[in-house]
PDB file of C-alpha atoms in Angstrom:
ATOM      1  CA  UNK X   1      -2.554  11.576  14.307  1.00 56.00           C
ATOM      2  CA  UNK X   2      -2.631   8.767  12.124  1.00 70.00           C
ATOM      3  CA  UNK X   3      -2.105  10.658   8.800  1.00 87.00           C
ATOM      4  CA  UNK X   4       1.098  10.036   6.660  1.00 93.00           C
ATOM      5  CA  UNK X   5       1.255  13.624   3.993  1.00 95.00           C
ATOM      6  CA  UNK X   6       3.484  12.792   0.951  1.00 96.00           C
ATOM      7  CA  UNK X   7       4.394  15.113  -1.751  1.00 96.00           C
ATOM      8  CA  UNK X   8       4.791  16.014  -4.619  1.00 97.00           C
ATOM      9  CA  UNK X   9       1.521  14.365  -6.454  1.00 94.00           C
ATOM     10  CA  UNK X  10       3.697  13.805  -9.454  1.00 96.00           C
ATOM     11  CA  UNK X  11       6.908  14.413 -10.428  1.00 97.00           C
ATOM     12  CA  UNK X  12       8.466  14.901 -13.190  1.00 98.00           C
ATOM     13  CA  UNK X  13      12.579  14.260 -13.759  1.00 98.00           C
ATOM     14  CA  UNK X  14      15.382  14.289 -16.320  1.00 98.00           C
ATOM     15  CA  UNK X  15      17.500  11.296 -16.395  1.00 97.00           C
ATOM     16  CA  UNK X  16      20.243  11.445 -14.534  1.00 97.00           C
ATOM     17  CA  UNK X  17      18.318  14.104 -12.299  1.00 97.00           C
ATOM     18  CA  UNK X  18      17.807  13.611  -8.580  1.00 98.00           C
ATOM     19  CA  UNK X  19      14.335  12.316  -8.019  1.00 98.00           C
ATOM     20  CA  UNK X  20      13.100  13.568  -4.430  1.00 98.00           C
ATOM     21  CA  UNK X  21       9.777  12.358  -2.607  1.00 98.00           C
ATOM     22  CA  UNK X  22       8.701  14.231   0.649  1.00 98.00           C
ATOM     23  CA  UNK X  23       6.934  12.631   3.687  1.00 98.00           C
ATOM     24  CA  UNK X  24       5.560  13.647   7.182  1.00 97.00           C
ATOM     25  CA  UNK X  25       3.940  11.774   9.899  1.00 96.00           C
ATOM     26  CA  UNK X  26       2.310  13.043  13.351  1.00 93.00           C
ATOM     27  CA  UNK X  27       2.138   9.930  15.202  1.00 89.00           C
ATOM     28  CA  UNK X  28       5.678   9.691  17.535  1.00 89.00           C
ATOM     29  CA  UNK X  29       4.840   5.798  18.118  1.00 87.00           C
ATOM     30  CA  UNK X  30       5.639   5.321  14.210  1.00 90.00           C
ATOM     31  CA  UNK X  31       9.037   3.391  14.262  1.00 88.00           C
ATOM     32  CA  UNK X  32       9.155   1.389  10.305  1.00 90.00           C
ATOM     33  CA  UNK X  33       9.082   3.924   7.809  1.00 94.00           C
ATOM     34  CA  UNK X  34       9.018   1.887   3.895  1.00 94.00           C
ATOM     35  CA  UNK X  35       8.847   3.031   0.898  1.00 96.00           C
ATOM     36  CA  UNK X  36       6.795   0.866  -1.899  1.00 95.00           C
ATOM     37  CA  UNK X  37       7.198   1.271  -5.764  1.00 97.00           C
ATOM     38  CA  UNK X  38       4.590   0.578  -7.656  1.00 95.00           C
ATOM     39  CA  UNK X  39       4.944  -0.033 -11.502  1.00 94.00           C
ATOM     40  CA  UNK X  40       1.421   0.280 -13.692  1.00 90.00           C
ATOM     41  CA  UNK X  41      -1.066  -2.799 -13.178  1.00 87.00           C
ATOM     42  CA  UNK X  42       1.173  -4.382 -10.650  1.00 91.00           C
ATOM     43  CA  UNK X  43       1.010  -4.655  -6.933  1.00 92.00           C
ATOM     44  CA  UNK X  44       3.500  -2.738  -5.231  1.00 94.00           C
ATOM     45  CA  UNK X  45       6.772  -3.515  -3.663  1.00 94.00           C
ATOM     46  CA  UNK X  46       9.122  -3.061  -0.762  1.00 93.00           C
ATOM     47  CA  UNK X  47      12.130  -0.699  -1.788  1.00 95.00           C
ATOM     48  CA  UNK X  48      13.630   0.289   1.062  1.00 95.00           C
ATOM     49  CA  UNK X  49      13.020   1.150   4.541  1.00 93.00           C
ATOM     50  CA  UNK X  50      14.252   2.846   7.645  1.00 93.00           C
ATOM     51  CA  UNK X  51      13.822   2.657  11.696  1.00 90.00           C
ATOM     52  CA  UNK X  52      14.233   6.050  13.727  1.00 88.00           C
ATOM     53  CA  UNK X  53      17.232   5.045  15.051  1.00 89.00           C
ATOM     54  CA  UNK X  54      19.269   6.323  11.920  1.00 91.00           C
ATOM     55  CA  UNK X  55      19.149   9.283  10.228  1.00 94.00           C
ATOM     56  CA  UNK X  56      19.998   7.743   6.726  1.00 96.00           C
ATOM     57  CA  UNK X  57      19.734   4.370   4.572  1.00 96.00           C
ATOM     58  CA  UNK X  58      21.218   3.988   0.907  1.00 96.00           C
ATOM     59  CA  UNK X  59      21.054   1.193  -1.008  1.00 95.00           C
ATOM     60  CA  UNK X  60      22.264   1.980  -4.267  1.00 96.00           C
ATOM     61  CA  UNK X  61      20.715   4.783  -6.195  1.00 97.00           C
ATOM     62  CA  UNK X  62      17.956   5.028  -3.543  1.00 97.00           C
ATOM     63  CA  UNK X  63      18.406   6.621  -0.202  1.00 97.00           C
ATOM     64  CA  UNK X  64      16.071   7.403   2.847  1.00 96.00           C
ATOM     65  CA  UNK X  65      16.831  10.534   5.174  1.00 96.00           C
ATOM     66  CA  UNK X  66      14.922  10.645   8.109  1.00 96.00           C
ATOM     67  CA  UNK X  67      14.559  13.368  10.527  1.00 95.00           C
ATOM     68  CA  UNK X  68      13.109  12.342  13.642  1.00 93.00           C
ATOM     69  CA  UNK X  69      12.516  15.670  15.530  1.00 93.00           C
ATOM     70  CA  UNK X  70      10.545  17.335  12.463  1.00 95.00           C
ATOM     71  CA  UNK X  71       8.592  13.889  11.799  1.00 95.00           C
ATOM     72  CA  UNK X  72       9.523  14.026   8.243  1.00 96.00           C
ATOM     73  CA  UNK X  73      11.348  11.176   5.882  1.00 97.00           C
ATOM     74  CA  UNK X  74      12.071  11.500   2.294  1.00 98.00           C
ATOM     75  CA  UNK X  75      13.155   9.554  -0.283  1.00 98.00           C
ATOM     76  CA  UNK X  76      16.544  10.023  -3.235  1.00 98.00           C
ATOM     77  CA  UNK X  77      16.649   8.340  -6.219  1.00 98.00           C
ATOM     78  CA  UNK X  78      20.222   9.571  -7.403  1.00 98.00           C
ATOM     79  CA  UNK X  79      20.859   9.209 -11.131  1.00 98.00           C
ATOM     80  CA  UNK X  80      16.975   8.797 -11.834  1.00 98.00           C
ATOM     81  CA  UNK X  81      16.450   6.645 -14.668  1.00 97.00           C
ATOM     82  CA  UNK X  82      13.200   5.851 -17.417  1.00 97.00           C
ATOM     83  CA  UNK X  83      13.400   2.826 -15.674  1.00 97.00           C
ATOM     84  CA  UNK X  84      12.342   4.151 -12.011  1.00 98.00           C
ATOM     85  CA  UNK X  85       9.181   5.837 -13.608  1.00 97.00           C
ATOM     86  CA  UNK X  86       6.684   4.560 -11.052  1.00 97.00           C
ATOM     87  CA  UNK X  87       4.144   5.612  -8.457  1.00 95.00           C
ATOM     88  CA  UNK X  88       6.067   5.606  -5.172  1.00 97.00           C
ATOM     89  CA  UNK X  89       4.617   5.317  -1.994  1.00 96.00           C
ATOM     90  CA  UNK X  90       5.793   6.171   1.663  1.00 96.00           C
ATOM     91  CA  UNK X  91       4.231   4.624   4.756  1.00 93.00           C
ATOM     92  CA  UNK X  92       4.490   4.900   8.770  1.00 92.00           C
ATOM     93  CA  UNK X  93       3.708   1.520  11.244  1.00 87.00           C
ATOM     94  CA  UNK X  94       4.083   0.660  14.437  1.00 82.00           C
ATOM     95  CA  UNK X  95       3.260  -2.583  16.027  1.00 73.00           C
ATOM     96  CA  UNK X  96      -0.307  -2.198  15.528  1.00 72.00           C
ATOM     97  CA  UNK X  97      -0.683  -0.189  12.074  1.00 77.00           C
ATOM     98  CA  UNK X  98       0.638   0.544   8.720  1.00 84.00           C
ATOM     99  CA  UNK X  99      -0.669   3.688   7.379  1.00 88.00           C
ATOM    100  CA  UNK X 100       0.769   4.508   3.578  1.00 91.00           C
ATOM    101  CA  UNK X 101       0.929   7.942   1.666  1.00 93.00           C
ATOM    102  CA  UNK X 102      -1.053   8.958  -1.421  1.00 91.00           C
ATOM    103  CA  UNK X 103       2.154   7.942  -3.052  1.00 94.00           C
ATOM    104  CA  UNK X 104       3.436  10.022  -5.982  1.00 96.00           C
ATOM    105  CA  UNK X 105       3.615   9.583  -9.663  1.00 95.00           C
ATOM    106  CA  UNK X 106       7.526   9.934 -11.113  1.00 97.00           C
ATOM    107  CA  UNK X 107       8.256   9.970 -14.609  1.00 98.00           C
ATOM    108  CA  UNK X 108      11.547  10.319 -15.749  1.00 97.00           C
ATOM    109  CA  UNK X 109      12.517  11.618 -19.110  1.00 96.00           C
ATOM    110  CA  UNK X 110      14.113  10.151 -21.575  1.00 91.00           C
TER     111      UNK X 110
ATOM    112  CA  UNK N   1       7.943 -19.701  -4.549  1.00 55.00           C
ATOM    113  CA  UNK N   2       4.398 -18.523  -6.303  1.00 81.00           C
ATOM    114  CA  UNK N   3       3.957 -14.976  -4.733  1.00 92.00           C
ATOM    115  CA  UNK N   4       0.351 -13.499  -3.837  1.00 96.00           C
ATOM    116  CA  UNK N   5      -2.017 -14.019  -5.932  1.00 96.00           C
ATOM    117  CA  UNK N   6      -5.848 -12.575  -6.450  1.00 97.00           C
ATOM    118  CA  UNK N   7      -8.782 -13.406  -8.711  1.00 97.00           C
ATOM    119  CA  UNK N   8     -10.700 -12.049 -10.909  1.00 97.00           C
ATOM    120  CA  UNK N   9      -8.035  -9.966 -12.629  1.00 96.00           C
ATOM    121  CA  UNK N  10     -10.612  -7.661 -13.882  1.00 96.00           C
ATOM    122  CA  UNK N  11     -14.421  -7.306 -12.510  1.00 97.00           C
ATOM    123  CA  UNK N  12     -16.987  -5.827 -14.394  1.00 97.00           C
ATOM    124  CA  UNK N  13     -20.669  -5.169 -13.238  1.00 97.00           C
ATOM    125  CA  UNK N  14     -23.857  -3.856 -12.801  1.00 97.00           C
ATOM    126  CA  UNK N  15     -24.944  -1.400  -9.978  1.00 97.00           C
ATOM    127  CA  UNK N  16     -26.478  -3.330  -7.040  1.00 97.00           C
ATOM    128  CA  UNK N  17     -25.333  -6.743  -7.829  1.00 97.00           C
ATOM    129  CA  UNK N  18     -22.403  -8.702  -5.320  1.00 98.00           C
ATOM    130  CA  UNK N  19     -19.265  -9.688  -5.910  1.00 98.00           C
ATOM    131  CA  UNK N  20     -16.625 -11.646  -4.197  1.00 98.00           C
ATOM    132  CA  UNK N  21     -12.516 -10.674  -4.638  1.00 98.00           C
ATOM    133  CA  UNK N  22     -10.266 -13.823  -3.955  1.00 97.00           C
ATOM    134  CA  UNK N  23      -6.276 -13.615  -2.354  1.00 97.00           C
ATOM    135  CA  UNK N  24      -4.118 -16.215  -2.166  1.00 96.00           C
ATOM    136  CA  UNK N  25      -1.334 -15.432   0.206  1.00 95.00           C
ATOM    137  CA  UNK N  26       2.159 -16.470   0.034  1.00 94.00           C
ATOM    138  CA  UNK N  27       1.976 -20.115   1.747  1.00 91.00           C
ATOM    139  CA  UNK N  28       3.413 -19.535   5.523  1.00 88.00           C
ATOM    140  CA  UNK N  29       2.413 -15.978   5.914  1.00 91.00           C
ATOM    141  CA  UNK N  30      -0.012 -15.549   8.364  1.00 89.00           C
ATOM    142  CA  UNK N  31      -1.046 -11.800   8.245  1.00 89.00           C
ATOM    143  CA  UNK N  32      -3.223 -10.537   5.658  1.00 91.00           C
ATOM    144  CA  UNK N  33      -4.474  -7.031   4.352  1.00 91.00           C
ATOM    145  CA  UNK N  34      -7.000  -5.661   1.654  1.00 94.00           C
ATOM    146  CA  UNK N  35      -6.463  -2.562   0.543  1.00 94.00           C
ATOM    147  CA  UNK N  36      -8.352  -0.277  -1.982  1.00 95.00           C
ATOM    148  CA  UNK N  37      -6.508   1.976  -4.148  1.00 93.00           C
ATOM    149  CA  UNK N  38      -8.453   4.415  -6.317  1.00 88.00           C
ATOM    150  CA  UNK N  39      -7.484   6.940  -8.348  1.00 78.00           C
ATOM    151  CA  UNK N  40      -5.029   9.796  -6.888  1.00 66.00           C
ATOM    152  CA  UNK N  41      -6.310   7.989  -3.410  1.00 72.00           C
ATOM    153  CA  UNK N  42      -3.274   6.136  -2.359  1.00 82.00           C
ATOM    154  CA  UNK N  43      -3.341   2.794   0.128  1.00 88.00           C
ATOM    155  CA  UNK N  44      -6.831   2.549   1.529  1.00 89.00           C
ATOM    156  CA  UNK N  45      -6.571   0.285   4.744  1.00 88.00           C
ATOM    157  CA  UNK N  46      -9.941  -2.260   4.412  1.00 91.00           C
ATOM    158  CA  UNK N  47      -9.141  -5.079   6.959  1.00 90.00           C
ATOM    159  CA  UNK N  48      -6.370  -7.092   8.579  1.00 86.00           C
ATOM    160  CA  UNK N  49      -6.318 -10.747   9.182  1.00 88.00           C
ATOM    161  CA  UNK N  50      -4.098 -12.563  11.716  1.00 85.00           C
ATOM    162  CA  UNK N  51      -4.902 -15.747  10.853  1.00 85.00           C
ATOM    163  CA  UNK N  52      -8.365 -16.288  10.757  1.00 85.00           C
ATOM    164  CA  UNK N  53      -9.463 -13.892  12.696  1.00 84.00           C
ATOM    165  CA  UNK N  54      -9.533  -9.828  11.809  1.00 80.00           C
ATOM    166  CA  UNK N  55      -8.466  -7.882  14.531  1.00 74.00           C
ATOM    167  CA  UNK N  56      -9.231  -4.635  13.002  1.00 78.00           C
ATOM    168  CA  UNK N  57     -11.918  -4.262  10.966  1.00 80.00           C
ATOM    169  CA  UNK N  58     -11.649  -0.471  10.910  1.00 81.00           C
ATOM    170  CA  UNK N  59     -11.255   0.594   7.537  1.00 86.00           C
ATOM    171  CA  UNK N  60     -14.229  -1.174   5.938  1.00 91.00           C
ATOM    172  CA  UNK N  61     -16.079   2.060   4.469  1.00 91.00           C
ATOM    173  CA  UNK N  62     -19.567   0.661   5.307  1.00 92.00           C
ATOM    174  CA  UNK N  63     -21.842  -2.790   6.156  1.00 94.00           C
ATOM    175  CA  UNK N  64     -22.189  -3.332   2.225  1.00 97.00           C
ATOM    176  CA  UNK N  65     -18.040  -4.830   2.605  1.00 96.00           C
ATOM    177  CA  UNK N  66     -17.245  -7.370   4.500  1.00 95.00           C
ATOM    178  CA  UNK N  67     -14.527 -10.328   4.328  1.00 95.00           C
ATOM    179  CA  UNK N  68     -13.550 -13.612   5.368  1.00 93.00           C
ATOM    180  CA  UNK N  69     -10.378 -16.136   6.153  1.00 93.00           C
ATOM    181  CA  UNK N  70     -10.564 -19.699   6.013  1.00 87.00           C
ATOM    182  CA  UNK N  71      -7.680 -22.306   6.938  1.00 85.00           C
ATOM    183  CA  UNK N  72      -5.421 -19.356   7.813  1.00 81.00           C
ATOM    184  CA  UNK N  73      -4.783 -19.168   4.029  1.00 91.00           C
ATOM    185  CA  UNK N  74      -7.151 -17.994   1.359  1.00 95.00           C
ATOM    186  CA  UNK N  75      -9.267 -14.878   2.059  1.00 96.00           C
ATOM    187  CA  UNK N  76     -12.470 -13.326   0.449  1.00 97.00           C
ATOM    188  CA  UNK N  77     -13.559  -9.593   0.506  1.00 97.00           C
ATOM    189  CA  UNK N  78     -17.286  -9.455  -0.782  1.00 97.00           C
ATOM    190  CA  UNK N  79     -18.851  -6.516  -1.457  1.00 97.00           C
ATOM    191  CA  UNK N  80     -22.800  -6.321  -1.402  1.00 98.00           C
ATOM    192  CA  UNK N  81     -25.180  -3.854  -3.893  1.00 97.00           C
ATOM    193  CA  UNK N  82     -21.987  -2.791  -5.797  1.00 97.00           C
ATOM    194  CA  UNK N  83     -21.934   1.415  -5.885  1.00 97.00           C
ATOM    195  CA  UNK N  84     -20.393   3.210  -8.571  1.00 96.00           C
ATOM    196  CA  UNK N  85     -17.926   4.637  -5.883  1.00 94.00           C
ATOM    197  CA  UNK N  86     -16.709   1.369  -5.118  1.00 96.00           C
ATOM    198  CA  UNK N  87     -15.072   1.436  -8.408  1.00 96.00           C
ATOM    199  CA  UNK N  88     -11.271   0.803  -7.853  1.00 96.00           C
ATOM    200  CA  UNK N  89      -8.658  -1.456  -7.389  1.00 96.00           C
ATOM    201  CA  UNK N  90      -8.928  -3.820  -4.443  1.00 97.00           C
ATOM    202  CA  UNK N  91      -5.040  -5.410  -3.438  1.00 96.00           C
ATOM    203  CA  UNK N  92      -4.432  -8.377  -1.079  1.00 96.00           C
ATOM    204  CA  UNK N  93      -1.226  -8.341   0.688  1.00 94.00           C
ATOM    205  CA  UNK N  94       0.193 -10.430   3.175  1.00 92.00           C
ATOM    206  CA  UNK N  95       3.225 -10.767   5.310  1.00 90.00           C
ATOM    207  CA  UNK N  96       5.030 -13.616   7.357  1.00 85.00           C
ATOM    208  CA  UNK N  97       4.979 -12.967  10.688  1.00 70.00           C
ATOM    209  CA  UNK N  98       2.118 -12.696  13.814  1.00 55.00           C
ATOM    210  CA  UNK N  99       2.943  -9.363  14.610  1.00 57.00           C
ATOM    211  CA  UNK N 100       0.771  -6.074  12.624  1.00 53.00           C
ATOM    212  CA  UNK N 101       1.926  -3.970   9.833  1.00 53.00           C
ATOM    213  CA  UNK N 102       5.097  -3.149  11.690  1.00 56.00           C
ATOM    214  CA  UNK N 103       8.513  -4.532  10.586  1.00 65.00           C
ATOM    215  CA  UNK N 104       6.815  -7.433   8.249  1.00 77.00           C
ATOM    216  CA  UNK N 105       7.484  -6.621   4.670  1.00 85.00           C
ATOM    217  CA  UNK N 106       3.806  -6.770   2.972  1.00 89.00           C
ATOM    218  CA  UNK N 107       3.799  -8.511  -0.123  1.00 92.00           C
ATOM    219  CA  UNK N 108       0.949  -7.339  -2.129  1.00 94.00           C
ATOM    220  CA  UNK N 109      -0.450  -9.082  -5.448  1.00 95.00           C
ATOM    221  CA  UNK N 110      -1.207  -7.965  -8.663  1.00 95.00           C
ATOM    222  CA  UNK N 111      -5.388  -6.286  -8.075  1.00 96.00           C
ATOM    223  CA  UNK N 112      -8.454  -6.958  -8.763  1.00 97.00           C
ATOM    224  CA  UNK N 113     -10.209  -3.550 -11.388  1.00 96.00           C
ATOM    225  CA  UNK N 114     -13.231  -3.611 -10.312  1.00 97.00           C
ATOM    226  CA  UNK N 115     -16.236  -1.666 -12.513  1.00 97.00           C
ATOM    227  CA  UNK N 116     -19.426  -0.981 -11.367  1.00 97.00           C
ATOM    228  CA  UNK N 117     -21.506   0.003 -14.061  1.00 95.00           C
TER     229      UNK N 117
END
């Protein structure tokens, strides 16, 4: 109930390729949904982030679909650049709980 | 504004001794989260504070961990007879408002490595 699945483990990209990052959550009282990027021997930090009451949220090359009725959310980086190589992470929260993915390691090639 | 900030950067030591992990959270926020983040492990949830007090104490793998908040401000995770498998990465986040990990953007610092030889 209060596991968040994320996938792929790693990831591997061309530049200018479309970097995609899977997530699924089985709690239905989940209603934040944020992805984190995390950059080596840094903390990490707030990309973007979506409530169930949309089905989509872009803010520049990144973009969040969400599809409420299968529980799953993923996450577009269009135009991926060596610059976006990072572990990302996707997490689930409701008033009382955050719960985060084993996040997933993207390296884009040069 | 200084964002959040933890101490040591890097922790090395011996099997069975104790150490204390320092956070400094963003002045004005009043939640506060440890984490542990090991290898190909992800986000572990340790502890929440709201305020001083820590509502939910639930992911604190065993009575060897434990943590503390004075002031509403600074916070201290100790852990006691260091393992081997406590090994990892220990982040600090907070966030500004009273309410739990909902809609509050965390803002997490940089880690403390810790080593247990």
């Amino acid at each position: 109930q209060q596991q968040v699945k994320q996938s792929p483990q790693s990831l591997i990209v061309q530049k200018g390729g479309i970097s995609i990052i899977n997530c699924a959550y089985e709690n239905t009282a989940f209603d934040y949904f944020p992805w984190y990027q995390q950059f080596p021997g840094k903390g990490p930090a707030l990309l973007i982030a979506i409530r169930p009451d949309v089905s989509e949220k872009k803010e520049g090359r990144f973009t969040i679909s969400f599809n409420k009725s299968a529980k799953q959310f993923s996450l577009h980086i269009m135009d991926s650049q060596p610059g976006d190589s990072a572990t990302y992470f996707c997490a689930a929260s409701d008033d009382d709980k955050i719960i985060f993915g084993k996040g997933t390691r993207l390296h884009i090639l040069p | 504004g200084a964002g959040v900030s933890q101490s040591p950067s890097n922790k090395v030591t011996e099997k069975g001794k104790d150490v204390e992990l320092r956070c400094d959270p963003i002045s004005g926020h009043t939640a506060l989260y440890w984490y542990r983040q090991s290898l190909g492990q992800g986000l572990e949830f340790l502890i929440y504070f709201q305020g001083n007090s820590a509502p939910d104490k639930s992911g604190l793998p065993s009575d060897r961990f434990s943590a503390e908040r004075t002031g509403g401000s600074v916070s201290t995770l100790t852990i006691q007879r260091t393992q081997q498998e406590d090994s990892a990465v220990y982040l600090c986040a907070s966030s500004l408002t009273s309410g739990g990990g909902a809609t509050d953007t965390q803002y997490f610092g940089p880690g403390t490595r810790l080593t247990v030889l």
